[in-house]
């Protein structure tokens, strides 16, 4: 079934470290060979062996309209025909920025970059530049891209000076990263007692990188209050949740407002785009208006902007899409839960808009440590493997969220639940 992928994987490993350009793609946490993809068709992925999968990954979030959406495709092709990059301003950038400014009451200006990593890295530099302070507060289990000061290991749950979680990151570069437990207000307070040099809190308000673990409303409120009381800025990393959890991401669901917001994924509709956005006062510190330097040769790339623009316009014109996506997400995870329970298996599920998560656990985890402690990773690996064989492509780790695209139908979800029932019998 996977002959060509197995061969392609071996060949890739000869010339690309681990055979992949982003580690999660190697399926290390579930085992087996990652299918090499030939193409996407709406809700489906088709691999080079000709296997077809219902895709609940959607490129890790960007493809809210599924693969090969005709409007996005058309915009990309017609824009590409005018030239791929100019390194000079285009009106497409203004148009996409305007869409975001119109959606968010706390945003006046947007700067585009080419990835979520870049967006967060730049947002943190800006927060440090604006406040003149050095420390940043980050939560265990939140992922903010792979820049040096954010690659800090999930630690003991105590407020502690972060240790780098990768060789190649000097401890000197992470000593300003203070690590706290997600959803733990006491822990966060202690962090602010320990340091008077905190420039910002960076948080995924709806964490999707330890499975789906939303922050409690009280916790976000505490983040806001502690920032205000200590002259720090609050950054919502909405690279995943932006235009996914709702049209305005977490901002459409919780009442806490951030000072700086980062975007990625859906904002580029599958093209490499990131962005960070804030008030005109804060963004005024950014070069060339201000002194905080930030730049990019391909930033605001016209083809990428065109894709993002069509995507956001479509979402804005059809805001009811989020209710429909959420109904489908609920149908999926509630269905999975029923068949799990029927087979004597504990499953914890949650959704936010088009994002969903399920944990093979008897109790709902609220932070990274609990995800690690509560979940049966072996069971997840087996589930994942068997579902792939039946044509259902879920994220290859218990630490990842799942995504519904508009092209995924109720019938497809019914088929998935039926397949999951058969698989759960063998777990
Ligand atoms: C994916 C992700 C990033 C990193 O984005 P890249 O485009 O992979 O660099 C940052 N923050 C969050 C919350 C993400 O989900």
Coordinates of C-alpha atoms and ligand atoms in Angstrom, one line a residue:
X1 CA 0.0 0.0 0.0
X2 CA 2.9 2.4 0.7
X3 CA 5.6 1.0 -1.6
X4 CA 6.3 4.2 -3.5
X5 CA 6.2 6.3 -0.3
X6 CA 8.7 3.9 1.4
X7 CA 11.1 4.3 -1.5
X8 CA 10.6 8.0 -1.7
X9 CA 11.2 8.3 2.1
X10 CA 14.5 6.3 1.8
X11 CA 15.6 8.6 -1.1
X12 CA 14.7 11.7 0.8
X13 CA 16.6 10.6 3.8
X14 CA 19.8 10.5 1.7
X15 CA 19.6 14.2 0.8
X16 CA 17.4 15.8 3.5
X17 CA 17.9 15.4 7.2
X18 CA 15.3 12.8 8.3
X19 CA 13.8 13.0 4.9
X20 CA 11.6 16.0 5.9
X21 CA 11.8 19.8 6.0
X22 CA 9.8 20.0 9.3
X23 CA 10.4 17.3 11.9
X24 CA 6.7 16.4 12.7
X25 CA 6.3 15.2 9.1
X26 CA 8.5 12.2 9.8
X27 CA 5.8 10.5 11.9
X28 CA 8.4 9.8 14.6
X29 CA 5.8 9.8 17.4
X30 CA 3.4 7.3 15.7
X31 CA 5.9 5.3 13.7
X32 CA 5.5 4.1 10.1
X33 CA 6.3 5.8 6.9
X34 CA 4.8 9.2 6.1
X35 CA 2.8 9.1 2.9
X36 CA 4.5 11.3 0.2
X37 CA 1.8 13.5 -1.2
X38 CA 1.1 13.8 -4.9
X39 CA -1.8 16.2 -4.7
X40 CA -4.8 17.5 -2.8
X41 CA -8.4 17.4 -4.0
X42 CA -10.9 19.3 -1.9
X43 CA -11.2 17.4 1.4
X44 CA -8.7 14.7 0.3
X45 CA -5.0 14.0 0.0
X46 CA -3.7 11.6 -2.6
X47 CA -0.3 10.1 -2.1
X48 CA 2.2 8.9 -4.7
X49 CA 0.9 5.3 -4.3
X50 CA -2.6 6.5 -5.2
X51 CA -4.0 6.1 -1.7
X52 CA -6.7 8.7 -0.9
X53 CA -7.1 10.2 2.6
X54 CA -9.8 12.4 4.2
X55 CA -7.5 15.2 5.4
X56 CA -8.0 16.5 9.0
X57 CA -4.6 18.2 8.9
X58 CA -5.1 20.6 6.0
X59 CA -1.4 21.6 5.9
X60 CA -1.5 22.1 9.7
X61 CA -4.3 24.6 9.5
X62 CA -3.9 27.0 6.5
X63 CA -6.4 25.4 4.2
X64 CA -9.7 26.3 5.7
X65 CA -11.4 25.9 2.3
X66 CA -9.6 22.6 1.6
X67 CA -7.2 21.8 -1.2
X68 CA -7.4 23.5 -4.6
X69 CA -10.1 26.0 -3.8
X70 CA -10.9 27.5 -7.2
X71 CA -11.1 31.1 -6.1
X72 CA -7.7 31.0 -4.4
X73 CA -6.2 29.0 -7.2
X74 CA -7.4 31.6 -9.7
X75 CA -6.0 34.5 -7.7
X76 CA -2.6 32.8 -7.3
X77 CA -2.3 31.9 -11.0
X78 CA -3.3 35.3 -12.3
X79 CA -1.1 37.1 -9.8
X80 CA 1.9 34.8 -10.5
X81 CA 1.6 35.6 -14.2
X82 CA 2.4 39.3 -13.4
X83 CA 5.7 38.3 -11.7
X84 CA 6.5 36.4 -8.6
X85 CA 8.2 39.0 -6.5
X86 CA 9.3 42.6 -6.8
X87 CA 10.9 43.6 -3.4
X88 CA 8.8 46.8 -3.8
X89 CA 5.4 47.7 -2.4
X90 CA 2.2 46.4 -4.1
X91 CA -1.4 47.4 -3.3
X92 CA -2.2 43.8 -2.4
X93 CA -0.3 44.3 0.9
X94 CA -2.4 47.3 1.7
X95 CA -5.6 45.4 0.8
X96 CA -4.8 42.4 3.0
X97 CA -3.7 44.7 5.9
X98 CA -7.0 46.6 5.5
X99 CA -9.0 43.4 5.9
X100 CA -7.3 42.7 9.2
X101 CA -7.6 46.2 10.5
X102 CA -11.3 46.2 9.7
X103 CA -11.8 42.9 11.5
X104 CA -10.0 43.7 14.7
X105 CA -10.9 46.8 16.8
X106 CA -7.5 46.6 18.6
X107 CA -5.5 46.6 15.4
X108 CA -4.4 49.7 13.4
X109 CA -1.4 48.4 11.5
X110 CA -0.1 45.1 10.2
X111 CA 3.4 44.1 9.1
X112 CA 3.7 41.0 6.8
X113 CA 6.4 38.4 7.1
X114 CA 6.8 34.9 5.5
X115 CA 6.2 32.5 8.4
X116 CA 4.6 32.2 11.9
X117 CA 8.1 31.9 13.4
X118 CA 9.1 35.2 11.9
X119 CA 5.9 36.9 13.0
X120 CA 6.4 35.8 16.7
X121 CA 10.1 36.6 16.7
X122 CA 9.4 40.1 15.3
X123 CA 6.5 40.7 17.7
X124 CA 8.7 39.9 20.7
X125 CA 11.5 42.2 19.4
X126 CA 8.8 44.9 19.1
X127 CA 7.5 44.3 22.6
X128 CA 11.1 44.5 24.0
X129 CA 11.8 47.6 22.0
X130 CA 8.6 49.3 23.1
X131 CA 8.9 48.5 26.8
X132 CA 12.7 48.6 27.1
X133 CA 12.6 45.4 29.1
X134 CA 14.2 42.1 28.4
X135 CA 12.4 39.1 29.9
X136 CA 9.5 37.3 28.2
X137 CA 7.0 35.0 29.8
X138 CA 6.2 31.8 27.8
X139 CA 4.0 28.9 28.8
X140 CA 4.9 25.2 28.7
X141 CA 3.4 23.4 25.7
X142 CA 2.8 26.6 23.7
X143 CA 4.6 26.6 20.5
X144 CA 5.7 29.9 18.9
X145 CA 8.0 28.8 16.2
X146 CA 11.6 27.8 16.3
X147 CA 13.4 31.0 17.0
X148 CA 16.1 30.8 19.7
X149 CA 14.5 32.5 22.7
X150 CA 11.2 30.6 22.2
X151 CA 12.7 27.1 22.0
X152 CA 12.5 26.6 25.7
X153 CA 11.7 23.2 27.2
X154 CA 8.6 22.4 29.1
X155 CA 10.0 22.2 32.6
X156 CA 8.9 21.4 36.1
X157 CA 5.9 23.6 36.2
X158 CA 7.6 26.1 38.4
X159 CA 8.3 29.6 37.3
X160 CA 11.9 29.1 36.2
X161 CA 14.5 30.6 34.0
X162 CA 14.1 28.6 30.8
X163 CA 16.7 26.1 29.6
X164 CA 17.1 25.7 25.8
X165 CA 15.3 22.7 24.4
X166 CA 17.7 22.3 21.5
X167 CA 21.4 22.1 21.1
X168 CA 22.6 25.1 19.2
X169 CA 20.6 27.5 21.4
X170 CA 23.0 29.2 23.9
X171 CA 21.6 29.4 27.4
X172 CA 22.5 33.1 27.3
X173 CA 19.8 33.5 24.6
X174 CA 17.1 31.8 26.6
X175 CA 17.9 33.2 30.1
X176 CA 15.3 35.9 29.5
X177 CA 12.6 33.4 28.7
X178 CA 10.6 32.8 31.9
X179 CA 8.6 29.6 31.7
X180 CA 5.2 29.2 33.4
X181 CA 2.5 26.6 33.5
X182 CA -0.5 27.2 31.2
X183 CA -3.8 28.0 33.0
X184 CA -1.9 28.4 36.3
X185 CA -2.5 32.0 37.6
X186 CA -0.5 31.5 40.8
X187 CA 2.5 30.4 38.8
X188 CA 2.2 33.5 36.5
X189 CA 1.9 35.8 39.5
X190 CA 5.1 34.4 40.9
X191 CA 6.9 35.1 37.6
X192 CA 6.0 38.7 37.9
X193 CA 7.2 38.7 41.5
X194 CA 10.5 37.2 40.5
X195 CA 11.2 39.6 37.7
X196 CA 10.7 43.4 37.2
X197 CA 12.1 43.2 33.7
X198 CA 9.2 41.5 31.9
X199 CA 8.5 43.0 28.4
X200 CA 5.6 40.7 27.4
X201 CA 3.6 37.6 27.9
X202 CA 3.3 35.5 24.8
X203 CA 0.5 33.0 24.8
X204 CA -1.6 30.8 22.4
X205 CA -5.0 31.9 23.8
X206 CA -6.3 28.6 22.3
X207 CA -3.3 26.3 22.5
X208 CA -3.2 23.9 19.6
X209 CA 0.4 22.7 20.0
X210 CA -0.2 20.4 23.0
X211 CA -3.4 19.0 21.5
X212 CA -6.3 21.5 21.8
X213 CA -6.1 23.1 25.2
X214 CA -7.9 26.4 25.4
X215 CA -6.9 28.9 28.1
X216 CA -9.5 29.6 30.7
X217 CA -11.2 33.0 30.5
X218 CA -9.9 33.8 34.1
X219 CA -6.4 32.9 33.1
X220 CA -6.4 35.2 30.1
X221 CA -7.9 38.0 32.3
X222 CA -5.0 37.4 34.7
X223 CA -2.5 37.7 31.9
X224 CA -4.1 41.0 30.9
X225 CA -4.1 42.4 34.5
X226 CA -0.6 41.4 35.2
X227 CA 0.7 42.9 32.0
X228 CA -1.2 46.2 32.8
X229 CA 0.0 46.3 36.4
X230 CA 3.7 45.7 35.3
X231 CA 4.1 47.7 32.1
X232 CA 4.3 44.6 30.0
X233 CA 2.6 43.8 26.7
X234 CA 0.3 40.9 26.0
X235 CA 0.9 39.0 22.8
X236 CA -1.7 36.6 21.5
X237 CA -0.1 34.1 19.2
X238 CA -3.0 33.5 16.8
X239 CA -0.9 31.9 14.1
X240 CA -3.1 28.8 14.4
X241 CA -6.3 30.1 15.9
X242 CA -6.5 33.3 13.7
X243 CA -9.4 33.0 11.2
X244 CA -9.8 29.4 12.5
X245 CA -11.4 29.5 15.9
X246 CA -13.6 32.3 14.6
X247 CA -13.2 35.1 12.0
X248 CA -11.2 37.0 14.6
X249 CA -9.6 33.9 16.2
X250 CA -9.6 33.8 20.0
X251 CA -10.5 37.5 20.0
X252 CA -13.9 36.5 18.8
X253 CA -14.4 34.0 21.6
X254 CA -12.7 35.5 24.7
X255 CA -13.2 39.1 26.0
X256 CA -9.5 39.7 26.8
X257 CA -7.7 41.8 24.2
X258 CA -4.1 41.5 23.3
X259 CA -1.6 44.4 22.6
X260 CA 0.0 42.5 19.7
X261 CA -1.4 39.7 17.7
X262 CA 0.6 37.3 15.5
X263 CA -0.9 35.5 12.4
X264 CA 0.2 32.8 10.0
X265 CA -1.4 29.7 8.5
X266 CA -4.9 30.7 7.3
X267 CA -3.7 34.2 6.5
X268 CA -1.7 32.8 3.6
X269 CA -4.2 30.1 2.6
X270 CA -1.3 27.7 2.0
X271 CA 1.2 30.2 0.8
X272 CA 4.1 31.2 3.2
X273 CA 2.7 34.3 5.1
X274 CA 2.9 35.5 8.6
X275 CA 2.0 38.8 10.1
X276 CA 2.0 40.8 13.3
X277 CA -0.4 43.5 14.2
X278 CA -1.1 46.1 16.8
X279 CA -2.1 49.7 17.6
X280 CA -0.5 52.6 15.6
X281 CA 1.4 53.6 18.8
X282 CA 3.1 50.3 19.2
X283 CA 3.6 49.7 15.4
X284 CA 5.1 53.2 15.2
X285 CA 8.2 51.8 16.9
X286 CA 8.9 49.6 13.9
X287 CA 11.4 50.5 11.3
X288 CA 11.3 52.6 9.1
X289 CA 9.0 54.8 11.3
X290 CA 10.7 53.8 14.5
X291 CA 14.0 52.2 15.7
X292 CA 13.0 48.5 16.1
X293 CA 14.4 46.8 13.0
X294 CA 12.6 44.1 11.1
X295 CA 12.7 43.3 7.4
X296 CA 12.2 40.6 4.8
X297 CA 13.2 40.2 1.1
X298 CA 10.0 38.2 0.3
X299 CA 7.8 39.8 2.9
X300 CA 4.4 40.7 1.5
X301 CA 5.0 38.5 -1.5
X302 CA 2.3 39.4 -4.1
X303 CA 1.3 35.8 -4.9
X304 CA 1.0 35.0 -1.2
X305 CA -0.9 38.2 -0.5
X306 CA -3.3 37.4 -3.3
X307 CA -4.0 34.0 -1.8
X308 CA -4.6 35.4 1.7
X309 CA -6.7 38.2 0.4
X310 CA -9.2 36.0 -1.4
X311 CA -9.3 33.6 1.5
X312 CA -10.1 36.4 4.1
X313 CA -12.6 38.0 1.8
X314 CA -14.4 34.8 1.4
X315 CA -14.5 34.2 5.1
X316 CA -15.6 37.7 5.8
X317 CA -18.4 37.4 3.3
X318 CA -19.6 34.1 4.8
X319 CA -19.2 34.5 8.6
X320 CA -21.7 31.8 9.2
X321 CA -19.1 29.4 7.9
X322 CA -17.6 29.2 11.4
X323 CA -20.8 27.9 12.9
X324 CA -21.0 25.2 10.3
X325 CA -17.4 24.3 10.7
X326 CA -17.8 24.1 14.4
X327 CA -20.9 21.9 14.0
X328 CA -18.9 19.5 11.9
X329 CA -16.0 19.6 14.4
X330 CA -18.4 18.7 17.2
X331 CA -20.0 16.0 15.1
X332 CA -16.6 14.5 14.5
X333 CA -15.3 14.5 18.1
X334 CA -18.6 13.7 19.8
X335 CA -18.9 10.8 17.3
X336 CA -15.4 9.6 18.1
X337 CA -16.2 9.9 21.8
X338 CA -19.3 7.8 21.5
X339 CA -17.5 5.0 19.7
X340 CA -14.6 5.2 22.1
X341 CA -16.9 4.9 25.2
X342 CA -18.7 2.0 23.5
X343 CA -15.4 0.3 23.2
X344 CA -14.4 1.0 26.8
X345 CA -11.8 3.7 25.9
X346 CA -11.5 7.1 27.6
X347 CA -11.5 10.0 25.2
X348 CA -11.5 13.7 26.0
X349 CA -12.7 16.0 23.2
X350 CA -13.0 19.7 22.6
X351 CA -13.5 22.1 19.7
X352 CA -13.1 25.8 19.0
X353 CA -14.5 26.9 15.6
X354 CA -12.9 24.7 13.0
X355 CA -10.2 23.4 15.4
X356 CA -10.7 20.2 17.2
X357 CA -8.8 18.0 19.6
X358 CA -9.1 14.6 21.2
X359 CA -7.0 13.0 23.9
X360 CA -6.9 9.3 24.7
X361 CA -7.3 10.1 28.4
X362 CA -9.8 9.7 31.2
X363 CA -9.6 13.3 32.3
X364 CA -9.3 16.5 30.3
X365 CA -5.8 18.0 30.4
X366 CA -5.5 21.7 31.1
X367 CA -1.7 22.1 30.6
X368 CA 1.3 20.4 29.0
X369 CA 2.2 18.3 32.1
X370 CA -1.3 16.9 32.2
X371 CA -1.3 16.1 28.5
X372 CA 1.9 14.2 29.1
X373 CA 0.6 12.5 32.3
X374 CA -3.0 11.7 31.3
X375 CA -2.7 10.6 27.7
X376 CA -2.2 7.1 26.3
X377 CA 0.3 7.8 23.6
X378 CA 0.6 4.2 22.5
X379 CA -3.1 4.0 21.9
X380 CA -3.0 7.2 19.9
X381 CA -0.1 5.8 17.7
X382 CA -2.1 2.7 17.0
X383 CA -5.3 4.6 16.3
X384 CA -3.4 6.9 14.0
X385 CA -1.8 4.1 12.1
X386 CA -5.0 2.1 11.6
X387 CA -6.9 5.2 10.5
X388 CA -4.3 6.1 7.9
X389 CA -4.7 2.6 6.5
X390 CA -8.5 3.1 6.3
X391 CA -8.0 6.5 4.5
X392 CA -8.3 9.0 7.3
X393 CA -5.4 11.4 7.8
X394 CA -5.2 12.8 11.3
X395 CA -2.3 14.8 12.7
X396 CA 0.5 12.3 13.6
X397 CA 0.9 13.3 17.2
X398 CA -1.3 13.6 20.3
X399 CA 0.2 17.0 20.8
X400 CA -1.4 18.4 17.6
X401 CA -4.8 19.8 17.0
X402 CA -7.0 18.8 14.0
X403 CA -8.8 21.0 11.5
X404 CA -12.1 20.9 9.6
X405 CA -12.2 22.5 6.1
X406 CA -15.4 23.7 4.5
X407 CA -15.2 20.9 2.0
X408 CA -15.5 18.2 4.6
X409 CA -19.1 17.0 4.6
X410 CA -21.3 15.3 7.3
X411 CA -21.2 12.1 5.2
X412 CA -17.4 12.1 5.2
X413 CA -17.5 12.5 9.0
X414 CA -20.0 9.7 9.4
X415 CA -17.6 7.4 7.4
X416 CA -14.7 8.5 9.6
X417 CA -16.7 7.7 12.8
X418 CA -17.6 4.3 11.4
X419 CA -14.0 3.5 10.6
X420 CA -12.9 4.8 14.0
X421 CA -15.4 2.4 15.6
X422 CA -13.8 -0.6 13.9
X423 CA -10.3 0.7 14.9
X424 CA -11.2 1.3 18.5
X425 CA -12.3 -2.3 18.8
X426 CA -8.7 -3.3 18.3
X427 CA -7.1 -0.8 20.7
Ligands
LIG1 C1 2.5 27.0 13.5 C2 2.7 27.9 14.6 C3 3.8 28.8 14.7 C4 5.0 28.8 13.7 O1 4.6 29.1 12.4 P1 5.5 28.6 11.2 O2 4.9 29.2 10.0 O3 5.6 27.1 11.2 O4 6.9 29.2 11.4 C5 3.8 29.8 15.7 N1 2.9 29.8 16.6 C6 1.8 29.0 16.6 C7 0.7 29.1 17.6 C8 1.7 28.0 15.6 O5 0.7 27.2 15.6

